[in-house]
Backbone as a chain_set.jsonl record, in Angstrom:
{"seq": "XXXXXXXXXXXXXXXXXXXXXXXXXXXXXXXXXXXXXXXXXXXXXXXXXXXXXXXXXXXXXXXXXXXXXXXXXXXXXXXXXXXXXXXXXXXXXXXXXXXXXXXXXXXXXXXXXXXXXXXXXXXXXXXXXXXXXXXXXXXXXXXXXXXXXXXXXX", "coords": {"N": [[-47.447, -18.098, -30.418], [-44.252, -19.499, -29.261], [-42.262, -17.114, -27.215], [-38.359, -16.806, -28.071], [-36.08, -16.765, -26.008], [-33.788, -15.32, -26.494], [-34.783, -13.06, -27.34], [-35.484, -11.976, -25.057], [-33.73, -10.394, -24.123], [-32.105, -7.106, -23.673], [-31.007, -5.643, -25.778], [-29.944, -2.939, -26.253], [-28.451, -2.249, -23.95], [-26.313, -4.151, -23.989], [-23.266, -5.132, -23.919], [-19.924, -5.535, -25.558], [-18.574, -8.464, -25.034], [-18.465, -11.603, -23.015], [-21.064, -13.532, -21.994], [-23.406, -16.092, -20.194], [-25.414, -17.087, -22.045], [-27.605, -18.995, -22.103], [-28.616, -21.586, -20.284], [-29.398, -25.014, -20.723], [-30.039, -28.187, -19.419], [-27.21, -30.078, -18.731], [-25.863, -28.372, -20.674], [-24.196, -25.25, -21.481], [-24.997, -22.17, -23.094], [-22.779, -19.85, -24.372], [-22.475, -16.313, -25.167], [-20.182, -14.547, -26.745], [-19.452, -11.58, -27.113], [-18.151, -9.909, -29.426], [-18.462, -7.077, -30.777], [-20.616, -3.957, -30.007], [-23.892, -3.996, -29.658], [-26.338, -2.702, -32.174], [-24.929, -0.274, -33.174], [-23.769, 0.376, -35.775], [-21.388, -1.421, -36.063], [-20.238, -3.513, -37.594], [-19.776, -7.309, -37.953], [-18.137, -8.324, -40.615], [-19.329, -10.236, -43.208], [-17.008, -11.756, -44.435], [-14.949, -11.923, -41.874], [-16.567, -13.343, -40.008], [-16.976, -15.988, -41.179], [-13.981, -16.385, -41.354], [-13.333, -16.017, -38.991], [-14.929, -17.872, -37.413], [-13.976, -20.781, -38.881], [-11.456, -20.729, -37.464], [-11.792, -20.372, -35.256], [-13.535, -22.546, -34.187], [-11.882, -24.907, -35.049], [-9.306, -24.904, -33.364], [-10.346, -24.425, -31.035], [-11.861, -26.534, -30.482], [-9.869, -28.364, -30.393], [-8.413, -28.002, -28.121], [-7.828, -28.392, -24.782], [-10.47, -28.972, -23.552], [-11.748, -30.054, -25.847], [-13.741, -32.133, -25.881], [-15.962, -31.785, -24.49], [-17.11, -29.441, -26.293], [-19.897, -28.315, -27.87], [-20.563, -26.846, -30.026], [-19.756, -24.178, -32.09], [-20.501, -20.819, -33.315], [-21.278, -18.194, -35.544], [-23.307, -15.588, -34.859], [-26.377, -14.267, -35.684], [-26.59, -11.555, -36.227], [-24.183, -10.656, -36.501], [-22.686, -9.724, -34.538], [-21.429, -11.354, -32.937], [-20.465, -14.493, -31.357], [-21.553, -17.578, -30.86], [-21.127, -20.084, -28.545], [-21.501, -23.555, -27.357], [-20.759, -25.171, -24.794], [-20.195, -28.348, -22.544], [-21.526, -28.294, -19.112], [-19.522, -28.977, -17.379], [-17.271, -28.0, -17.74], [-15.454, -25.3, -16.037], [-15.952, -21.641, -16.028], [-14.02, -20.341, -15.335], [-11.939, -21.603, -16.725], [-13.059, -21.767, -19.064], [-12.547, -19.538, -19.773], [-9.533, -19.124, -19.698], [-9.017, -21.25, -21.495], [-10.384, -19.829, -24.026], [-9.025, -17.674, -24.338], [-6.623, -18.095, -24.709], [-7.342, -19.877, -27.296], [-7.953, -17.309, -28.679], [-5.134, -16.565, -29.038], [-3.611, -18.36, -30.525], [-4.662, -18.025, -33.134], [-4.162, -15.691, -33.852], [-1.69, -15.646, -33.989], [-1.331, -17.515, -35.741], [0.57, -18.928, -39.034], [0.524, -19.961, -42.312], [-2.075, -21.516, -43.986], [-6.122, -20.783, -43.694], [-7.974, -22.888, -41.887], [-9.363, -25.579, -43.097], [-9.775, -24.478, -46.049], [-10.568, -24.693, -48.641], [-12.806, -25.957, -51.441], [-13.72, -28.567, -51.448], [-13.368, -29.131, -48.295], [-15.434, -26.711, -47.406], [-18.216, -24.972, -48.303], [-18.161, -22.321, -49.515], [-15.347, -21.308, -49.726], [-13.764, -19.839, -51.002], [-14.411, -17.296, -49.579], [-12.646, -16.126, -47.45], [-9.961, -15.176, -45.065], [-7.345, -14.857, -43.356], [-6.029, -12.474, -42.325], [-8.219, -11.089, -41.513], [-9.842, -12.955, -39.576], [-7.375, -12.478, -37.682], [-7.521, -9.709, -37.143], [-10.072, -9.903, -35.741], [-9.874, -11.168, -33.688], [-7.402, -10.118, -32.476], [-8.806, -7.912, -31.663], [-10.781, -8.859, -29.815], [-9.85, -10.202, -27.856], [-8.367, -7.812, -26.295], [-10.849, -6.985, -25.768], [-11.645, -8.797, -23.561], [-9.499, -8.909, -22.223], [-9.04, -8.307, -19.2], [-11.063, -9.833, -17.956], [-12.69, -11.55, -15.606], [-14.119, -13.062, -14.768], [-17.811, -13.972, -16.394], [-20.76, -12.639, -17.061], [-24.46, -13.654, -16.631], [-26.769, -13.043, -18.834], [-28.912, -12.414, -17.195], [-28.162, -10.579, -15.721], [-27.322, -8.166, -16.814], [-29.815, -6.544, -16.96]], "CA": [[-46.179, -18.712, -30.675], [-43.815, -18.794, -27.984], [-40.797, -15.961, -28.287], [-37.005, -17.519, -27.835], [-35.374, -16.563, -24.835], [-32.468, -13.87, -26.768], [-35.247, -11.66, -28.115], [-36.255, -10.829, -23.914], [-32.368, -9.817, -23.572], [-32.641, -5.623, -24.061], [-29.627, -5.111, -26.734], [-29.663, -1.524, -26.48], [-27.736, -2.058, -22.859], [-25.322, -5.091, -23.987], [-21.673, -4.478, -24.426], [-18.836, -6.266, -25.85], [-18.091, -9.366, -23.305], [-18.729, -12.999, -22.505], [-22.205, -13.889, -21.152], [-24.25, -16.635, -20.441], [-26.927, -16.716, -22.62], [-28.918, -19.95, -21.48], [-28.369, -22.954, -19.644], [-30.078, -26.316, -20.98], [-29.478, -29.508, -18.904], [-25.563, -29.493, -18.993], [-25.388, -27.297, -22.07], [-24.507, -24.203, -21.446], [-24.469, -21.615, -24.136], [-21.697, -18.07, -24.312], [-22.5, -15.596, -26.049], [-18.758, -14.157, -27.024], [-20.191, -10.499, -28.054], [-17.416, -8.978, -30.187], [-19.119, -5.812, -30.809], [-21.66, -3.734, -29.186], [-25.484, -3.942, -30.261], [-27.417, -1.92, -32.834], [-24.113, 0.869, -33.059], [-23.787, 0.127, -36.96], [-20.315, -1.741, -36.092], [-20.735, -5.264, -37.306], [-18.631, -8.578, -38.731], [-18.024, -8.548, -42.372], [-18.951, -12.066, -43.876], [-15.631, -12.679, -44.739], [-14.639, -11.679, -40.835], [-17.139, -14.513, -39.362], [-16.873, -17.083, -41.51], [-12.781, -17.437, -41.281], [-13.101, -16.805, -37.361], [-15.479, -19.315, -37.398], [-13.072, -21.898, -38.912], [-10.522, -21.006, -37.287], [-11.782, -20.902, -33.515], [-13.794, -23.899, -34.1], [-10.688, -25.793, -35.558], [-8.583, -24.747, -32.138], [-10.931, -24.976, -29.405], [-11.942, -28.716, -31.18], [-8.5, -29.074, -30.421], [-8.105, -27.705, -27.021], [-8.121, -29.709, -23.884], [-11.683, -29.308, -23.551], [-12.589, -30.255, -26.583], [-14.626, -33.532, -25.484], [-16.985, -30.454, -23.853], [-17.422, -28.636, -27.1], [-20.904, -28.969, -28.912], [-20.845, -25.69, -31.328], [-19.137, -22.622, -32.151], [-20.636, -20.349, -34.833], [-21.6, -17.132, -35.503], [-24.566, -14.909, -34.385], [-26.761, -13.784, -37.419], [-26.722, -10.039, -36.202], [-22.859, -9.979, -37.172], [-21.802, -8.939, -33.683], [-20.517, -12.296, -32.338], [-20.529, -15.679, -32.037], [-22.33, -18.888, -29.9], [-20.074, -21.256, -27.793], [-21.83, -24.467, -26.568], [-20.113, -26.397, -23.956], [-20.829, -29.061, -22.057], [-21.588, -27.513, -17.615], [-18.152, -29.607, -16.593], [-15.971, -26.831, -17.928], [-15.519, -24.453, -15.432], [-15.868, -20.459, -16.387], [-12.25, -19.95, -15.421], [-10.451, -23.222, -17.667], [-13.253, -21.64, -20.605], [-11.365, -18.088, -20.176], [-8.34, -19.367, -20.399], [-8.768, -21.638, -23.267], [-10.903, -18.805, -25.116], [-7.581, -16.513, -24.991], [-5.505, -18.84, -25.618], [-7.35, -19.891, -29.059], [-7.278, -16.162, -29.658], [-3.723, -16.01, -29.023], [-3.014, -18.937, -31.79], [-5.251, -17.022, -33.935], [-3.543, -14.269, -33.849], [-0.186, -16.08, -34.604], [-1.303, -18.398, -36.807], [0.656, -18.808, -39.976], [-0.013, -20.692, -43.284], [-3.613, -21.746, -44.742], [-7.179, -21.381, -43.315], [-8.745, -24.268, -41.856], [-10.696, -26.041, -44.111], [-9.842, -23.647, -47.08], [-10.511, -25.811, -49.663], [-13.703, -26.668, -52.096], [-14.064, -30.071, -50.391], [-13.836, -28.769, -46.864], [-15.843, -25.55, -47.324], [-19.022, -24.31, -48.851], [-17.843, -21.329, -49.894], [-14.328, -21.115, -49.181], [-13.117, -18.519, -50.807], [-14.565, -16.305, -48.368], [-11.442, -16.812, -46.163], [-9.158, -13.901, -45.267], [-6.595, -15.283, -42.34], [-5.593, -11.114, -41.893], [-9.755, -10.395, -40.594], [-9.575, -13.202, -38.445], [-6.366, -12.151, -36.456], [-7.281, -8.554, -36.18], [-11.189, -9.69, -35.147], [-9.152, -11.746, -32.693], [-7.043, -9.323, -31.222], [-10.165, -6.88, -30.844], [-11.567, -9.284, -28.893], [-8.562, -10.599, -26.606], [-8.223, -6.832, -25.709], [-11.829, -6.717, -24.761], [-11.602, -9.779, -22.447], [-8.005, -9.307, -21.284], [-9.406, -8.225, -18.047], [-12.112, -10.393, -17.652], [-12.29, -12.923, -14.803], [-16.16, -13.507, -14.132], [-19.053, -14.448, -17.129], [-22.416, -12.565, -16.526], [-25.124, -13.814, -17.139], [-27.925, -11.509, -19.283], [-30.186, -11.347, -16.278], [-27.501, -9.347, -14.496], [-27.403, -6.741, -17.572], [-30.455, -5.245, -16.927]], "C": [[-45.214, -18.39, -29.537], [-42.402, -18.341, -28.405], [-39.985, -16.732, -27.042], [-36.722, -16.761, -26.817], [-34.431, -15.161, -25.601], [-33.073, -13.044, -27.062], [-36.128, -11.248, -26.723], [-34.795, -10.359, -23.493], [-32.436, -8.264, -24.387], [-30.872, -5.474, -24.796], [-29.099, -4.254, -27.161], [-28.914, -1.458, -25.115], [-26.557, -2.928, -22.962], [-24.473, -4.478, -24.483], [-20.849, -5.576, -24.741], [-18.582, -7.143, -24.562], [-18.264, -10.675, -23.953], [-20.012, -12.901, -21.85], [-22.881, -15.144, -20.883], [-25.407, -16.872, -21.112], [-27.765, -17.836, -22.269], [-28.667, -21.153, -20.96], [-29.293, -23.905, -20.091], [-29.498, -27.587, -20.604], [-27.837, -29.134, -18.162], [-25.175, -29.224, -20.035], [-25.034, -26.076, -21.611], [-24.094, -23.441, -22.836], [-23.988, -19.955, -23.859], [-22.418, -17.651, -25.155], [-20.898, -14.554, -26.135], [-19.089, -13.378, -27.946], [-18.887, -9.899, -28.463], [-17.352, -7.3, -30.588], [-20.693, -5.411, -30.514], [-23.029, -3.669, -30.315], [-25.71, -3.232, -31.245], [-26.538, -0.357, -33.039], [-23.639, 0.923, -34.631], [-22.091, -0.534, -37.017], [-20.561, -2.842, -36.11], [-19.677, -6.005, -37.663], [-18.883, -8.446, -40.197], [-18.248, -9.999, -42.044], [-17.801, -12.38, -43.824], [-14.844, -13.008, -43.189], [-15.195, -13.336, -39.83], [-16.826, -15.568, -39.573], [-15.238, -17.57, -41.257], [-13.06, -17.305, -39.558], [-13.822, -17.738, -37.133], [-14.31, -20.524, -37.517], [-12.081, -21.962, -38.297], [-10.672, -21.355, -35.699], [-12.287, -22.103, -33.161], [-12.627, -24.793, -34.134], [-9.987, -25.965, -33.914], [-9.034, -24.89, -31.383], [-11.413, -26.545, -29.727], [-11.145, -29.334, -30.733], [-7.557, -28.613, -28.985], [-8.075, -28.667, -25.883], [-9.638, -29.889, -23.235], [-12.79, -29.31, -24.676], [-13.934, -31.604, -26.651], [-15.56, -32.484, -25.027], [-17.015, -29.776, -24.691], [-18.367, -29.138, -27.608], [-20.626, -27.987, -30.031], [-20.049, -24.722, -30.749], [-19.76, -21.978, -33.069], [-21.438, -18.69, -34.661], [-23.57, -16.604, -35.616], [-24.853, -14.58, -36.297], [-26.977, -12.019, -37.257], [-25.535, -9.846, -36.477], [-22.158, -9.586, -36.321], [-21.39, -9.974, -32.628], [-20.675, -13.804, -31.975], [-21.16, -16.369, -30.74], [-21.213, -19.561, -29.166], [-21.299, -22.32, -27.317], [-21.263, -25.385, -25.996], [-20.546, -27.021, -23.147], [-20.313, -28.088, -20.013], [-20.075, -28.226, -16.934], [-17.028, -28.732, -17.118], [-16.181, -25.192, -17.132], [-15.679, -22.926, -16.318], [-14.905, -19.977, -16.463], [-11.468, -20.673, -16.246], [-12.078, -22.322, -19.221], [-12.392, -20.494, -20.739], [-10.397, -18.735, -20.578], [-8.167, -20.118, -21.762], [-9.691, -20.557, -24.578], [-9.978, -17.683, -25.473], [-6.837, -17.095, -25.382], [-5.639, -19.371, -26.948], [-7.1, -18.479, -29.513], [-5.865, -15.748, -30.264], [-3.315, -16.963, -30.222], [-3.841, -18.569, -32.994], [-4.338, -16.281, -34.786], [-1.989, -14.584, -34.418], [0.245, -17.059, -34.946], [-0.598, -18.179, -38.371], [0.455, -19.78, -40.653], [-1.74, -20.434, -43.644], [-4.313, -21.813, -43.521], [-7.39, -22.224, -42.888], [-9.63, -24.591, -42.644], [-10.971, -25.123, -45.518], [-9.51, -24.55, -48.4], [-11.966, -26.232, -50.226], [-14.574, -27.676, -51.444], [-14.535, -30.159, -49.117], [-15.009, -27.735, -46.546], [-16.8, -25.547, -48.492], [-18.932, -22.985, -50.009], [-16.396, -20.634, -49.321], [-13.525, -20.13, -49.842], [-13.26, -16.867, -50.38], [-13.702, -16.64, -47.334], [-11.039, -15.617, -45.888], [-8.849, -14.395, -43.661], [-6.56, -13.637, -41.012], [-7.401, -10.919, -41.243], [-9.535, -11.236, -39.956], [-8.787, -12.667, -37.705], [-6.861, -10.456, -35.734], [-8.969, -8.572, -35.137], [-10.478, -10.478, -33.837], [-8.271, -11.03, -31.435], [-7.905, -7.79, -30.896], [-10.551, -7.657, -29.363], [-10.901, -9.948, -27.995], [-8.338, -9.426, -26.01], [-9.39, -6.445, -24.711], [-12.185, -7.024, -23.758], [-10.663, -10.055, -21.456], [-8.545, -9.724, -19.922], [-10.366, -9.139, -17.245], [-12.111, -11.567, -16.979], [-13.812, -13.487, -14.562], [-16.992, -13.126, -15.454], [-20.072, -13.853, -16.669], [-23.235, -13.382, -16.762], [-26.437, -12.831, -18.446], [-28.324, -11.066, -18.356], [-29.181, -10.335, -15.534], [-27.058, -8.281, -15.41], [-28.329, -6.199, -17.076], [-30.651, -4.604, -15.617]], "O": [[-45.245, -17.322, -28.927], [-41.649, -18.74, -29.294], [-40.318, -17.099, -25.915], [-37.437, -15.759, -26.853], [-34.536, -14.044, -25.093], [-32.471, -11.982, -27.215], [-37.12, -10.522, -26.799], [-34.744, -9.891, -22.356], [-32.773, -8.22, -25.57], [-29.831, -5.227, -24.187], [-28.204, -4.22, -28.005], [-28.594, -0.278, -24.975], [-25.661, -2.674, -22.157], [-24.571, -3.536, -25.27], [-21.087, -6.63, -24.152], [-18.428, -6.736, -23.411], [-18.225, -10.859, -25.17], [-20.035, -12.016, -20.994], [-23.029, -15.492, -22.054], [-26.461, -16.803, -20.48], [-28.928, -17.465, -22.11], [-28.417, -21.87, -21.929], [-30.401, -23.505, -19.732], [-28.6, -28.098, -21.273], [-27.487, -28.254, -17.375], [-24.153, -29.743, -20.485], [-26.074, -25.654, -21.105], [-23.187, -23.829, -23.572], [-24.656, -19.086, -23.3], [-23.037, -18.387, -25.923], [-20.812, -13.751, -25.206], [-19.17, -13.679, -29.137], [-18.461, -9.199, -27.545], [-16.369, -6.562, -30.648], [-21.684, -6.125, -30.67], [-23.02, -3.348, -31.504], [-24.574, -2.767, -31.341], [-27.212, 0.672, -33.074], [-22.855, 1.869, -34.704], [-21.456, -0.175, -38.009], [-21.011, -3.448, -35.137], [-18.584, -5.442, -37.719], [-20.0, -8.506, -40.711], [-17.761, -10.73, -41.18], [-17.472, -13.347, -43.137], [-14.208, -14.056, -43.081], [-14.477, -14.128, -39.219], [-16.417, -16.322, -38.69], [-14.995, -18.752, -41.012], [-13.018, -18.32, -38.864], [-13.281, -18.657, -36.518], [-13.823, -21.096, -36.542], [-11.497, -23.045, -38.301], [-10.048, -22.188, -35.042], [-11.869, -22.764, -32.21], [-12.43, -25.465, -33.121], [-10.126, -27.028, -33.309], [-8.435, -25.575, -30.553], [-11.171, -27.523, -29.018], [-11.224, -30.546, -30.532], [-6.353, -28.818, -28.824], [-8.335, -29.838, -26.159], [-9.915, -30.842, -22.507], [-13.958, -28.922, -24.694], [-14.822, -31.74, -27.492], [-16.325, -32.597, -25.984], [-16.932, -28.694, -24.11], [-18.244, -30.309, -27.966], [-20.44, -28.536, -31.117], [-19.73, -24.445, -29.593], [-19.649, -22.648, -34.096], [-22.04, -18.282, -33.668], [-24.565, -17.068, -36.173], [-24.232, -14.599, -37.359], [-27.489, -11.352, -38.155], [-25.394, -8.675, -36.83], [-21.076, -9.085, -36.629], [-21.029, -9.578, -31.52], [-21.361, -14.269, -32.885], [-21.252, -15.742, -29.684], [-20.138, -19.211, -29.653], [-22.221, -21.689, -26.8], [-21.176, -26.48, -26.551], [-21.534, -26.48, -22.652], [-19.257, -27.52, -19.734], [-19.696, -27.767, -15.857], [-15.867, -28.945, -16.769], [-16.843, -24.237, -17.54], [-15.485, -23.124, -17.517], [-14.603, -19.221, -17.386], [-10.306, -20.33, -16.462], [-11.759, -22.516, -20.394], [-11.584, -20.404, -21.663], [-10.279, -18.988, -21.777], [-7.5, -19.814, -22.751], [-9.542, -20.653, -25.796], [-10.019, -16.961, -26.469], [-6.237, -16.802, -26.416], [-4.697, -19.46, -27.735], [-6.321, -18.23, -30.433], [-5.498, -15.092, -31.239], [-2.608, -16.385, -31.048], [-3.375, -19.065, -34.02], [-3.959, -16.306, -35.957], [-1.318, -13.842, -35.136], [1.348, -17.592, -34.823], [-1.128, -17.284, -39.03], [0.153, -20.779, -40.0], [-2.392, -19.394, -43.555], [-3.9, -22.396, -42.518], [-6.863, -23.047, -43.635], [-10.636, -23.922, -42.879], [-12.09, -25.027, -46.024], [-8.455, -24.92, -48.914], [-12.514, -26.984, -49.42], [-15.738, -27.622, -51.046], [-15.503, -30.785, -48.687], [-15.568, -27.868, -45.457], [-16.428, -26.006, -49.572], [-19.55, -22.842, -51.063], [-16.365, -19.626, -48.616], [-12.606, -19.595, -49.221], [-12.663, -15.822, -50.636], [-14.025, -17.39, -46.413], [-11.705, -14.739, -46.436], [-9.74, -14.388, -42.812], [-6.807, -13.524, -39.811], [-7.367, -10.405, -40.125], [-8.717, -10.791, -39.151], [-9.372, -12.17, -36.743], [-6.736, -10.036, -34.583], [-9.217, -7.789, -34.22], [-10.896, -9.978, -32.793], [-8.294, -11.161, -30.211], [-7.63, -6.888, -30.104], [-10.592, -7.196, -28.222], [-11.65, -10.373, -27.115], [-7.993, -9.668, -24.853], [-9.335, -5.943, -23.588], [-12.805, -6.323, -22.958], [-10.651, -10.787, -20.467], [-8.594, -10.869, -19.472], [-10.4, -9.143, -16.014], [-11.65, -12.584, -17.497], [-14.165, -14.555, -14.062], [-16.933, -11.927, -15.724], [-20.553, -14.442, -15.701], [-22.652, -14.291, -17.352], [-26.451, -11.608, -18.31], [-28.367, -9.855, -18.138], [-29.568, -9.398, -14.836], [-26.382, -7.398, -14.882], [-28.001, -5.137, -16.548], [-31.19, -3.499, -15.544]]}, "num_chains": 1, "name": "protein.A"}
Protein backbone atom coordinates (compact mmCIF):
# COMPACT_ATOMS: atom_id res chain seq x y z
CA UNK A 1 0.00 0.00 0.00
CA UNK A 2 1.60 3.14 -0.67
CA UNK A 3 2.26 5.46 2.71
CA UNK A 4 0.93 9.34 2.34
CA UNK A 5 3.51 11.77 2.16
CA UNK A 6 2.81 13.44 6.18
CA UNK A 7 3.57 10.10 7.82
CA UNK A 8 7.62 10.51 6.16
CA UNK A 9 7.60 14.10 7.98
CA UNK A 10 9.60 13.12 11.58
CA UNK A 11 7.07 14.92 14.20
CA UNK A 12 9.28 14.50 17.02
CA UNK A 13 11.46 17.61 15.39
CA UNK A 14 8.35 19.87 14.17
CA UNK A 15 7.53 23.02 15.98
CA UNK A 16 4.77 25.40 16.05
CA UNK A 17 4.93 27.39 12.49
CA UNK A 18 3.70 27.56 8.93
CA UNK A 19 5.06 24.92 6.50
CA UNK A 20 4.55 23.63 3.29
CA UNK A 21 3.35 20.40 3.48
CA UNK A 22 2.90 19.38 -0.32
CA UNK A 23 2.59 20.92 -3.52
CA UNK A 24 0.03 19.32 -6.14
CA UNK A 25 -0.21 21.02 -9.59
CA UNK A 26 -1.13 24.63 -8.37
CA UNK A 27 -2.42 23.43 -5.02
CA UNK A 28 -0.40 24.05 -2.52
CA UNK A 29 -1.13 22.81 0.93
CA UNK A 30 0.09 24.85 4.75
CA UNK A 31 0.24 23.18 7.39
CA UNK A 32 -0.56 26.12 10.17
CA UNK A 33 0.96 23.95 13.24
CA UNK A 34 -0.52 25.58 16.36
CA UNK A 35 1.11 23.36 18.75
CA UNK A 36 4.12 21.29 18.91
CA UNK A 37 3.98 17.39 18.12
CA UNK A 38 3.46 14.44 20.45
CA UNK A 39 4.11 17.06 23.84
CA UNK A 40 0.49 16.11 25.22
CA UNK A 41 -0.61 19.88 24.30
CA UNK A 42 -3.45 19.54 21.87
CA UNK A 43 -6.89 21.44 20.47
CA UNK A 44 -9.93 20.74 22.45
CA UNK A 45 -12.88 19.83 20.01
CA UNK A 46 -14.65 22.70 20.92
CA UNK A 47 -11.18 24.84 20.14
CA UNK A 48 -11.02 23.40 16.35
CA UNK A 49 -14.23 23.25 15.36
CA UNK A 50 -15.14 27.17 16.19
CA UNK A 51 -11.57 28.15 14.70
CA UNK A 52 -12.47 26.26 11.95
CA UNK A 53 -15.65 28.32 11.28
CA UNK A 54 -14.41 31.13 11.99
CA UNK A 55 -11.04 31.25 9.86
CA UNK A 56 -12.73 29.58 7.09
CA UNK A 57 -15.64 32.21 7.17
CA UNK A 58 -12.77 35.21 6.99
CA UNK A 59 -10.19 34.01 4.78
CA UNK A 60 -13.47 32.95 2.26
CA UNK A 61 -13.81 36.46 2.63
CA UNK A 62 -10.41 37.82 2.22
CA UNK A 63 -9.00 39.16 -0.95
CA UNK A 64 -7.73 35.91 -1.85
CA UNK A 65 -10.49 34.15 -1.43
CA UNK A 66 -10.98 33.07 -5.26
CA UNK A 67 -7.45 31.04 -4.23
CA UNK A 68 -8.95 29.27 -1.29
CA UNK A 69 -9.82 25.45 -1.72
CA UNK A 70 -9.96 24.23 2.16
CA UNK A 71 -9.29 25.12 5.59
CA UNK A 72 -9.85 22.50 8.31
CA UNK A 73 -8.39 20.94 10.99
CA UNK A 74 -5.61 18.28 11.39
CA UNK A 75 -6.94 15.04 13.13
CA UNK A 76 -3.90 15.00 15.63
CA UNK A 77 -5.49 18.24 17.30
CA UNK A 78 -2.34 20.29 16.78
CA UNK A 79 -3.41 22.40 13.75
CA UNK A 80 -5.04 22.95 10.82
CA UNK A 81 -4.71 22.44 6.61
CA UNK A 82 -4.83 25.58 4.31
CA UNK A 83 -5.24 24.80 0.56
CA UNK A 84 -4.59 27.56 -1.78
CA UNK A 85 -4.39 27.90 -5.11
CA UNK A 86 0.20 28.53 -6.22
CA UNK A 87 -0.89 32.35 -7.41
CA UNK A 88 -0.90 33.55 -3.83
CA UNK A 89 2.32 34.51 -2.96
CA UNK A 90 3.84 33.33 0.68
CA UNK A 91 4.11 36.95 1.71
CA UNK A 92 0.10 38.28 0.66
CA UNK A 93 -0.77 34.45 2.55
CA UNK A 94 1.13 35.88 5.82
CA UNK A 95 -0.42 38.78 5.78
CA UNK A 96 -3.89 37.70 5.18
CA UNK A 97 -3.33 34.70 7.77
CA UNK A 98 -2.69 37.52 10.58
CA UNK A 99 -4.94 39.54 9.60
CA UNK A 100 -7.88 36.78 9.85
CA UNK A 101 -6.31 36.14 13.23
CA UNK A 102 -6.49 39.64 14.11
CA UNK A 103 -10.49 39.73 13.26
CA UNK A 104 -10.66 36.66 15.21
CA UNK A 105 -9.44 37.90 17.94
CA UNK A 106 -11.79 41.00 17.82
CA UNK A 107 -14.60 39.51 16.65
CA UNK A 108 -17.80 40.29 18.44
CA UNK A 109 -21.35 38.77 18.30
CA UNK A 110 -22.32 35.07 17.07
CA UNK A 111 -20.19 32.20 15.61
CA UNK A 112 -20.27 31.63 12.06
CA UNK A 113 -22.64 29.28 11.12
CA UNK A 114 -23.88 28.72 14.78
CA UNK A 115 -27.01 27.50 14.06
CA UNK A 116 -28.73 23.81 13.58
CA UNK A 117 -29.17 24.51 9.85
CA UNK A 118 -25.67 25.77 9.28
CA UNK A 119 -23.81 23.32 11.54
CA UNK A 120 -23.65 19.68 12.35
CA UNK A 121 -23.10 20.01 15.66
CA UNK A 122 -23.18 23.49 16.54
CA UNK A 123 -23.31 23.71 19.82
CA UNK A 124 -19.80 22.91 20.02
CA UNK A 125 -19.00 26.65 19.47
CA UNK A 126 -17.17 28.69 22.11
CA UNK A 127 -16.15 32.27 20.32
CA UNK A 128 -13.70 32.80 23.82
CA UNK A 129 -11.34 29.28 22.54
CA UNK A 130 -11.21 30.57 19.24
CA UNK A 131 -9.74 34.10 20.10
CA UNK A 132 -7.32 32.86 22.65
CA UNK A 133 -6.27 29.74 20.04
CA UNK A 134 -5.88 32.76 17.77
CA UNK A 135 -3.82 34.90 19.68
CA UNK A 136 -1.48 31.81 20.57
CA UNK A 137 -0.94 31.50 17.22
CA UNK A 138 -0.49 35.26 15.93
CA UNK A 139 2.24 35.38 18.69
CA UNK A 140 3.86 32.35 17.25
CA UNK A 141 3.97 33.77 13.68
CA UNK A 142 4.37 37.45 14.57
CA UNK A 143 7.88 37.12 13.47
CA UNK A 144 7.59 35.04 10.69
CA UNK A 145 8.51 36.19 7.17
CA UNK A 146 9.57 32.91 5.21
CA UNK A 147 7.28 29.31 5.03
CA UNK A 148 9.55 26.15 5.28
CA UNK A 149 8.96 23.59 3.74
CA UNK A 150 9.13 19.94 5.84
CA UNK A 151 12.13 18.85 3.83
CA UNK A 152 14.08 21.70 5.41
CA UNK A 153 13.04 20.38 9.08
CA UNK A 154 15.05 17.57 9.08
Amino acid sequence: MKRISSFDVDHTILTEGIYVSRIDGDVVTYDLRVCRPNTGVIMDNVTMHTEEHMFATYIRNSEISDDVLYFGPMGCQTGFYLLVRDSVTQEKLLDVIKDVLRKIISHTGEVFGCSPVECGNYKTLNLENAKKVSETYLDIIKDTKNIITYNEVK
